[in-house]
mmCIF file of C-alpha atoms in Angstrom:
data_model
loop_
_atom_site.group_PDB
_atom_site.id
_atom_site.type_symbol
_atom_site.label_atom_id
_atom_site.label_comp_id
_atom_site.label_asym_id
_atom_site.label_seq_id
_atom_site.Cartn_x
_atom_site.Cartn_y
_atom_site.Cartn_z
ATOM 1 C CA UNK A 1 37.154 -13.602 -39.697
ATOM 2 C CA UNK A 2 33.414 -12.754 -39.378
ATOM 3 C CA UNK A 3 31.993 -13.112 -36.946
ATOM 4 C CA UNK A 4 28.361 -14.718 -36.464
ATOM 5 C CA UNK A 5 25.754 -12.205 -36.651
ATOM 6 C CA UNK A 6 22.613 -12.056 -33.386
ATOM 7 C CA UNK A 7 20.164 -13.022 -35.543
ATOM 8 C CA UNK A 8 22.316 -16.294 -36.259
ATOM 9 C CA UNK A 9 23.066 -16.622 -32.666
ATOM 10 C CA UNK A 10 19.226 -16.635 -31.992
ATOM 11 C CA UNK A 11 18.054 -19.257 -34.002
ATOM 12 C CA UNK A 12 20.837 -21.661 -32.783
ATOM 13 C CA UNK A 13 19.635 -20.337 -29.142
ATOM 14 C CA UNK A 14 15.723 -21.195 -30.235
ATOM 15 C CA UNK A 15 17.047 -24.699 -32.295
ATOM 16 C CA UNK A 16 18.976 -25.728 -28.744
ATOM 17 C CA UNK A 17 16.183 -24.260 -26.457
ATOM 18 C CA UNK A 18 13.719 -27.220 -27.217
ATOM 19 C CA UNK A 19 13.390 -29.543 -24.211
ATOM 20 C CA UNK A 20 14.432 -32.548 -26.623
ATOM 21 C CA UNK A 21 17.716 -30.753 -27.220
ATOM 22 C CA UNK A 22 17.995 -29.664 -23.786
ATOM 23 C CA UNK A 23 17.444 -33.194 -22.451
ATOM 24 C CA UNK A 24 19.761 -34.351 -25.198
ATOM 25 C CA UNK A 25 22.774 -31.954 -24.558
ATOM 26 C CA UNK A 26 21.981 -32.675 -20.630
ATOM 27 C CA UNK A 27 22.376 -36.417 -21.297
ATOM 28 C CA UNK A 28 25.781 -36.416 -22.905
ATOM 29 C CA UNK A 29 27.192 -33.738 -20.764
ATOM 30 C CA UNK A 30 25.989 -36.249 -17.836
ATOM 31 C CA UNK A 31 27.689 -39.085 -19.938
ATOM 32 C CA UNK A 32 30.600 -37.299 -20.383
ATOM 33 C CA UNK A 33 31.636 -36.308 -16.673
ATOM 34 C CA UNK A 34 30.659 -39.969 -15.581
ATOM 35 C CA UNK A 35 33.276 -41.377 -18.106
ATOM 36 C CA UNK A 36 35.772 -38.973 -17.053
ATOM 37 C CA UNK A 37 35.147 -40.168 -13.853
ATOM 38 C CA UNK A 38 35.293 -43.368 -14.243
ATOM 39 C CA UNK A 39 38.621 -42.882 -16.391
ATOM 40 C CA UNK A 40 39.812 -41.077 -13.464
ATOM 41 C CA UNK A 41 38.997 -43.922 -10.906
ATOM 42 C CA UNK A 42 40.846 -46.495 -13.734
ATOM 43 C CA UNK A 43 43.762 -44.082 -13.821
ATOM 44 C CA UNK A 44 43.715 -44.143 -9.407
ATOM 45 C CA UNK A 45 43.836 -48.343 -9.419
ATOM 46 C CA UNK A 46 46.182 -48.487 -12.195
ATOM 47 C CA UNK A 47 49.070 -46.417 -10.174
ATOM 48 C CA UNK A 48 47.762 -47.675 -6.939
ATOM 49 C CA UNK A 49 46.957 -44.078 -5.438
ATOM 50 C CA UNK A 50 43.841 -45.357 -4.275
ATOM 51 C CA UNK A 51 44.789 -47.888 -1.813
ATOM 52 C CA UNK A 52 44.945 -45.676 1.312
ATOM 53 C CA UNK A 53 41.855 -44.606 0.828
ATOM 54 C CA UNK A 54 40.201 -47.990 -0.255
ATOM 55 C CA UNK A 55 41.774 -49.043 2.867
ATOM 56 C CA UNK A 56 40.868 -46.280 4.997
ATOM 57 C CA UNK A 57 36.615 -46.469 3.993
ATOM 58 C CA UNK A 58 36.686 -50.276 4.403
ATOM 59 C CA UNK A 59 38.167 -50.621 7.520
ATOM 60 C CA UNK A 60 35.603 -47.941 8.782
ATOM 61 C CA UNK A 61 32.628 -50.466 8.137
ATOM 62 C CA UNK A 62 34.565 -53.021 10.353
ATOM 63 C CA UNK A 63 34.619 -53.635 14.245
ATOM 64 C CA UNK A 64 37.919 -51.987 15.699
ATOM 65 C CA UNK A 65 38.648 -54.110 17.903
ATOM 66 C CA UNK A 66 38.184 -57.197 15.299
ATOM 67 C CA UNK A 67 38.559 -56.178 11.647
ATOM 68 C CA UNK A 68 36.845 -59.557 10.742
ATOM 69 C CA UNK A 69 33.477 -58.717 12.445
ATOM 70 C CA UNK A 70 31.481 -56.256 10.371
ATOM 71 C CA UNK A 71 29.890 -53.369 12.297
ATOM 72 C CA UNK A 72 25.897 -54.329 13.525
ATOM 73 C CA UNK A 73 24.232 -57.257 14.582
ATOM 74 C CA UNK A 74 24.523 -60.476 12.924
ATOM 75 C CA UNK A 75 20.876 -59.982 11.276
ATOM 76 C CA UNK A 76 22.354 -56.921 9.773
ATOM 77 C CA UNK A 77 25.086 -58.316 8.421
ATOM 78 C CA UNK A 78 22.161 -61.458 6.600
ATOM 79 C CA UNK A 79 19.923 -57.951 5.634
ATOM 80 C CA UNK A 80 23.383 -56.837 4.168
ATOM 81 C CA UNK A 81 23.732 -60.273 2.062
ATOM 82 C CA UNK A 82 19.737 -59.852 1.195
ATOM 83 C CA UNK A 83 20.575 -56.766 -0.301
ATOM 84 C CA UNK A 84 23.960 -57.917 -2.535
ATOM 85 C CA UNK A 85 21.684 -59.969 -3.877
ATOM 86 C CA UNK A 86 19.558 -57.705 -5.664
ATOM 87 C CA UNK A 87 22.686 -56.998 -7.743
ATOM 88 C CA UNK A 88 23.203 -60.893 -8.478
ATOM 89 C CA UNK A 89 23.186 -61.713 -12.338
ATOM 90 C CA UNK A 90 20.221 -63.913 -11.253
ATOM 91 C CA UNK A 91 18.484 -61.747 -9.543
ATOM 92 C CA UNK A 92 18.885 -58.585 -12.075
ATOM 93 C CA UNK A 93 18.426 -61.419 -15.035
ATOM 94 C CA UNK A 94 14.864 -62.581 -14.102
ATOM 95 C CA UNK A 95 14.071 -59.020 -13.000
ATOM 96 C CA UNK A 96 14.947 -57.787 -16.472
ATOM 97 C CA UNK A 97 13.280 -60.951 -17.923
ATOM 98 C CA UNK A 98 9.764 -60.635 -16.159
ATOM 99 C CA UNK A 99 9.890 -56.952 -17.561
ATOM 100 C CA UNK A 100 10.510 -58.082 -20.899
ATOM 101 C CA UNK A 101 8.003 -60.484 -21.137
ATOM 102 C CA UNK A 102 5.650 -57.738 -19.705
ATOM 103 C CA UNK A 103 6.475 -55.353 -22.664
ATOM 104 C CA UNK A 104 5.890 -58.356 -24.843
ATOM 105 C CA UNK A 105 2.328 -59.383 -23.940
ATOM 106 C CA UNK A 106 1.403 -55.160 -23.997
ATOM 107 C CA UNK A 107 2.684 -55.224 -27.466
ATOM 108 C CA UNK A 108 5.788 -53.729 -27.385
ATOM 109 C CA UNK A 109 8.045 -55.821 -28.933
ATOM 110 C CA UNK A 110 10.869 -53.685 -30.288
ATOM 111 C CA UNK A 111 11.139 -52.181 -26.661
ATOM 112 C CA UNK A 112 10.914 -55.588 -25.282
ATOM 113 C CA UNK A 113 14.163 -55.974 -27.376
ATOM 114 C CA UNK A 114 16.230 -52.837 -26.972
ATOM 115 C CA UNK A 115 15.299 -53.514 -22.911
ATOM 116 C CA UNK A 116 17.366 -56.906 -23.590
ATOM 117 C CA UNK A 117 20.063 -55.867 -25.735
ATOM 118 C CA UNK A 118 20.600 -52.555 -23.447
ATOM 119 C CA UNK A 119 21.499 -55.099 -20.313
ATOM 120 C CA UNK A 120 22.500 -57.696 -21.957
ATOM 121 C CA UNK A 121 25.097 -55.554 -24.253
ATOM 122 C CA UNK A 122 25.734 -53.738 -20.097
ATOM 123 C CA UNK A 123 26.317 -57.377 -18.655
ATOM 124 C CA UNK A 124 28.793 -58.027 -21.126
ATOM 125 C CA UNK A 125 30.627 -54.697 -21.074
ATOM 126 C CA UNK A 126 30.973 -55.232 -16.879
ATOM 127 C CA UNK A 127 32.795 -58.569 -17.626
ATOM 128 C CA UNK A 128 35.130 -57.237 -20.414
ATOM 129 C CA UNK A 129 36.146 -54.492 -17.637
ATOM 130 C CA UNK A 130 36.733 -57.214 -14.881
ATOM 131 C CA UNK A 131 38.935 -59.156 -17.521
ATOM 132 C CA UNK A 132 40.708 -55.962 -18.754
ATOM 133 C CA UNK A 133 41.866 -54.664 -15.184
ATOM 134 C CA UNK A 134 42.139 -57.594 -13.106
ATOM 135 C CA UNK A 135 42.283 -56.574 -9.779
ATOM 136 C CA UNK A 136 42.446 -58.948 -6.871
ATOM 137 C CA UNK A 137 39.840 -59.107 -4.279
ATOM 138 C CA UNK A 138 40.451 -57.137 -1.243
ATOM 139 C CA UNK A 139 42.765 -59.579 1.396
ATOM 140 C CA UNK A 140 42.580 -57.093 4.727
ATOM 141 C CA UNK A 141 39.269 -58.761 6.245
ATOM 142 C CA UNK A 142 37.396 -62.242 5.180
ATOM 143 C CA UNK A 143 35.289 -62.258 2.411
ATOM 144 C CA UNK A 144 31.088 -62.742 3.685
ATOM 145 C CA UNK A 145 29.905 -63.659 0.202
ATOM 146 C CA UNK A 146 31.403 -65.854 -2.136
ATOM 147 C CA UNK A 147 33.018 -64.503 -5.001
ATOM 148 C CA UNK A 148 33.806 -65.404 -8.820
ATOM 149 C CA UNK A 149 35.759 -62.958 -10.775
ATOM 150 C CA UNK A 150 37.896 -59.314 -10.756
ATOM 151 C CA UNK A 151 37.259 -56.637 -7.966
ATOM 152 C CA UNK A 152 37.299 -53.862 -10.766
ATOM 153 C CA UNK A 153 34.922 -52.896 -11.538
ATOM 154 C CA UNK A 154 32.049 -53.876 -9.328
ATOM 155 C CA UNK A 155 29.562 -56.240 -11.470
ATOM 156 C CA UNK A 156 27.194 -55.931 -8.766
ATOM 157 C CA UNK A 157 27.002 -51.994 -8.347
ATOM 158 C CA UNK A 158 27.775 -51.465 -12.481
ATOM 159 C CA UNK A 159 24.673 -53.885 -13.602
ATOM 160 C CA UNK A 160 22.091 -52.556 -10.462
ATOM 161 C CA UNK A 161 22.665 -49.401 -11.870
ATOM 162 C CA UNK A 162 22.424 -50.322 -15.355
ATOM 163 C CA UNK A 163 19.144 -52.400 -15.035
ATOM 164 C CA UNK A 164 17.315 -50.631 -12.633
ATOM 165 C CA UNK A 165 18.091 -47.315 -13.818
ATOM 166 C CA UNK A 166 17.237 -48.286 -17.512
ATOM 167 C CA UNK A 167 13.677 -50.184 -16.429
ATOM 168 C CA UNK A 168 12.818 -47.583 -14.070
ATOM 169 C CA UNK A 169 12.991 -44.328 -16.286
ATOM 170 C CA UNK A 170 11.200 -46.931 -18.767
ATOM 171 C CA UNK A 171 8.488 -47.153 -16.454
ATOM 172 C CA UNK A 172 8.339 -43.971 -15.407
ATOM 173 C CA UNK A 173 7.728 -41.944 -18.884
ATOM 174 C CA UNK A 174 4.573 -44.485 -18.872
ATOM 175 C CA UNK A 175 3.238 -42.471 -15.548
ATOM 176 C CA UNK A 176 1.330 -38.988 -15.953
ATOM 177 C CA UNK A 177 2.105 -37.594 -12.622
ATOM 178 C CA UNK A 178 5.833 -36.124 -11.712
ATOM 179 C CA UNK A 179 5.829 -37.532 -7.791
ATOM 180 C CA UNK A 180 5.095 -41.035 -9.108
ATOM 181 C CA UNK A 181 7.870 -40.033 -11.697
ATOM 182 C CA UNK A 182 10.000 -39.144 -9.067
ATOM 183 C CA UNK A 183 9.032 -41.767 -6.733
ATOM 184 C CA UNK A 184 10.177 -44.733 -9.327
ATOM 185 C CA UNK A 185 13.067 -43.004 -10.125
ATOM 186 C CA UNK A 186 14.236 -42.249 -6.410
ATOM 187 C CA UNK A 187 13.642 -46.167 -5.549
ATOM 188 C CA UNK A 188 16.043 -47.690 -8.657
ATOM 189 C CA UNK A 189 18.761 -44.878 -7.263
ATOM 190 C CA UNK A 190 18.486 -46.125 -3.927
ATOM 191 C CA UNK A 191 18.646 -49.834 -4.749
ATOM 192 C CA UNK A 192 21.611 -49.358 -6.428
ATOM 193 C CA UNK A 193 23.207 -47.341 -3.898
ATOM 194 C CA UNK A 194 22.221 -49.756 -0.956
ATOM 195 C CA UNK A 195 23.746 -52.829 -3.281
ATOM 196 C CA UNK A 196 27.237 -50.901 -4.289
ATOM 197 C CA UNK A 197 27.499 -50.067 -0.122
ATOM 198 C CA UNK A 198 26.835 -53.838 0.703
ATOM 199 C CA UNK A 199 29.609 -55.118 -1.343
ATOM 200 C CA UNK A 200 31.908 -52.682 0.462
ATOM 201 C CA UNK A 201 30.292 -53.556 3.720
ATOM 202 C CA UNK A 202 31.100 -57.356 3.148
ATOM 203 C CA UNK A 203 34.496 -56.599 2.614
ATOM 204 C CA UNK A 204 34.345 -58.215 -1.030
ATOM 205 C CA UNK A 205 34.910 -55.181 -2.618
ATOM 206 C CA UNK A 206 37.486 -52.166 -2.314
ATOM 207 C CA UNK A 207 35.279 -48.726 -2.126
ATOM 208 C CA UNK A 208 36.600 -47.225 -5.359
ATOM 209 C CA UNK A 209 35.338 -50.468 -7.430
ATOM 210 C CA UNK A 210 31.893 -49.456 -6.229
ATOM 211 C CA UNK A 211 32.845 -45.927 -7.565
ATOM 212 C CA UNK A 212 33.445 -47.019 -10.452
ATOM 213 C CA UNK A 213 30.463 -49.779 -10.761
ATOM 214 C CA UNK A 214 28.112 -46.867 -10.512
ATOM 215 C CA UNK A 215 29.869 -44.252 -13.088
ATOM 216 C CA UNK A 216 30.460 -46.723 -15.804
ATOM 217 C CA UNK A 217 26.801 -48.045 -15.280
ATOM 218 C CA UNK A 218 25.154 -45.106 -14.841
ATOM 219 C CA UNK A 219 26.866 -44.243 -17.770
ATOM 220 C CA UNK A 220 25.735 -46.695 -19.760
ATOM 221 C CA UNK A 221 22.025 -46.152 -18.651
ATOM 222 C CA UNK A 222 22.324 -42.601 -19.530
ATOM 223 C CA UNK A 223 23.715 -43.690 -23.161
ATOM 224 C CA UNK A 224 20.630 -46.629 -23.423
ATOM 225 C CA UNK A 225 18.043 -43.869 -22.663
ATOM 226 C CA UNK A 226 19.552 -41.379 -25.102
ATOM 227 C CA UNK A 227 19.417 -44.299 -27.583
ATOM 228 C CA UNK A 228 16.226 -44.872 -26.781
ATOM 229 C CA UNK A 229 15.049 -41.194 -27.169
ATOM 230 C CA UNK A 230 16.979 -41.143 -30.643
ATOM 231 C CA UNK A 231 14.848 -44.289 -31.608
ATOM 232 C CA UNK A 232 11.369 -43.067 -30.770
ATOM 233 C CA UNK A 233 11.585 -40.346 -32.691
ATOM 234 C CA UNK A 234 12.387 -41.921 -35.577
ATOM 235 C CA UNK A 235 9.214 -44.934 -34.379
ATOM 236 C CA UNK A 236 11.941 -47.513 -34.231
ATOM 237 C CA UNK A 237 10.713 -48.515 -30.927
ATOM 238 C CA UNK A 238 7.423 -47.743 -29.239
ATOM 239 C CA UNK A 239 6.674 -44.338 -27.685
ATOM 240 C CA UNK A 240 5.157 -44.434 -24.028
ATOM 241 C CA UNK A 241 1.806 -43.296 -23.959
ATOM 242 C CA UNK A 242 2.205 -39.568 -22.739
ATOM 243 C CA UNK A 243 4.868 -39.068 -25.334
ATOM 244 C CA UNK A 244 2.160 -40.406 -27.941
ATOM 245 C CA UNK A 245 -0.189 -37.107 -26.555
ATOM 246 C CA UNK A 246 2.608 -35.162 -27.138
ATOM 247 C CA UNK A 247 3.157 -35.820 -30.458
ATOM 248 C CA UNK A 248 -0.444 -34.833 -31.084
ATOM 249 C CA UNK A 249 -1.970 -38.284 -31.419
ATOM 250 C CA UNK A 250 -4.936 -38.817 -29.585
ATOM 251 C CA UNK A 251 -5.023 -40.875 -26.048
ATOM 252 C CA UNK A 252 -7.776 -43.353 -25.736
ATOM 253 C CA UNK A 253 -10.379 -42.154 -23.252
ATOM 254 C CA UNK A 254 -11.622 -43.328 -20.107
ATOM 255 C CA UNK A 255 -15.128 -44.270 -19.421
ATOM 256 C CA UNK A 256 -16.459 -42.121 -16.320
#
């Protein structure tokens, strides 16, 4: 067996050292480990090792003394509902809507699309999981929010982090500066955090359904950006304006 010579080895080195191939290898080694995870949560509810410790996390959010009483004030506990609501399919539908529309009156229709199939497609994949595992509610402390469907996974925490993830890295290859980069991108990851904890924190939801809420739909945003990196390339789908000066094609200038 030969084996491959430096010179080889180098210009695989130089092909994979472009940021588009970094980016790309980072983005389905980040895909990759949240599957597993999420495999690994599936794997936990399945043989019911998780229960001590879904137990153990919700409890902790509750008053001692009364497990029925959340912990805080009573207008934390309406801030808490406020915030569960930002994961609502209502909520997350007009959000993703109003951007849509936005995308279609700047003239970017194909993104306008792939924005809609990427949550819609998300939506659907969050209701196929509910269906699949069909695990009841958690029954240790009154529910504060009505619910609908399955525990796992959490609709809620899976389509905050699919929709606001997706939009906001959308958005944010349309900004020039990293901290507003940073600063869009640090809000959606927050919002989603704050509505996954909520769900826990109204006792509607065991912790490890949050869990796995935020792997499979980070996941999935991950997997919708990659797509949509594939597609611009190939001018399947708008590119944002700074990739457009990238590419060498000039910017439109600014009057001074």
């Amino acid at each position: 067996m030969t084996r491959p010579s430096f010179r080889s080895l180098s210009k695989l080195a130089l092909r994979l050292g472009t940021w588009g191939e970094r980016w790309t290898v980072a983005f389905l080694l980040a895909i990759s480990a949240l599957g597993w995870a999420f495999a690994q949560l599936a794997d936990e509810i399945v043989e019911g090792d998780s229960h001590a410790f879904d137990e153990w996390l919700l409890l902790l959010m509750r008053n001692p003394a009364d497990p029925s009483d959340p912990l805080g004030p009573a207008w934390f506990e309406e801030l808490a509902r406020d915030v569960t609501a930002l994961g609502g399919v209502g909520i997350l539908a007009f959000i993703t809507l109003a951007v849509a529309v936005f995308l279609g009156l700047t003239g970017r229709w194909r993104t306008m699309w792939f924005v809609l199939i990427a949550t819609g497609s998300g939506q659907a994949l969050s209701f196929t999981a509910k269906r699949f595992f069909d695990r009841p509610r958690p029954d240790l402390v009154p529910h504060e929010t009505i619910t609908y469907t399955a525990s796992f996974p959490s609709g809620h925490a899976m389509m905050a982090a699919v929709t606001y993830l997706t939009l906001a890295a959308l958005v944010a290859r349309t900004q020039p500066r990293l901290w507003v980069k940073v600063y869009i991108l640090t809000l959606a990851v927050l919002v989603t955090v704050a509505v996954g904890t909520s769900r826990v924190y109204l006792g509607v939801h065991w912790p490890t359904d949050v869990l796995a809420g935020w792997t499979a739909g980070s996941a999935w945003a991950l997997g919708c950006l990659l797509v949509a990196r594939w597609l611009r390339r190939r001018r399947m789908i708008e590119a944002s304006p700074e990739t457009e000066g990238a590419e060498g094609r000039p910017l439109p200038t600014v009057p001074r």
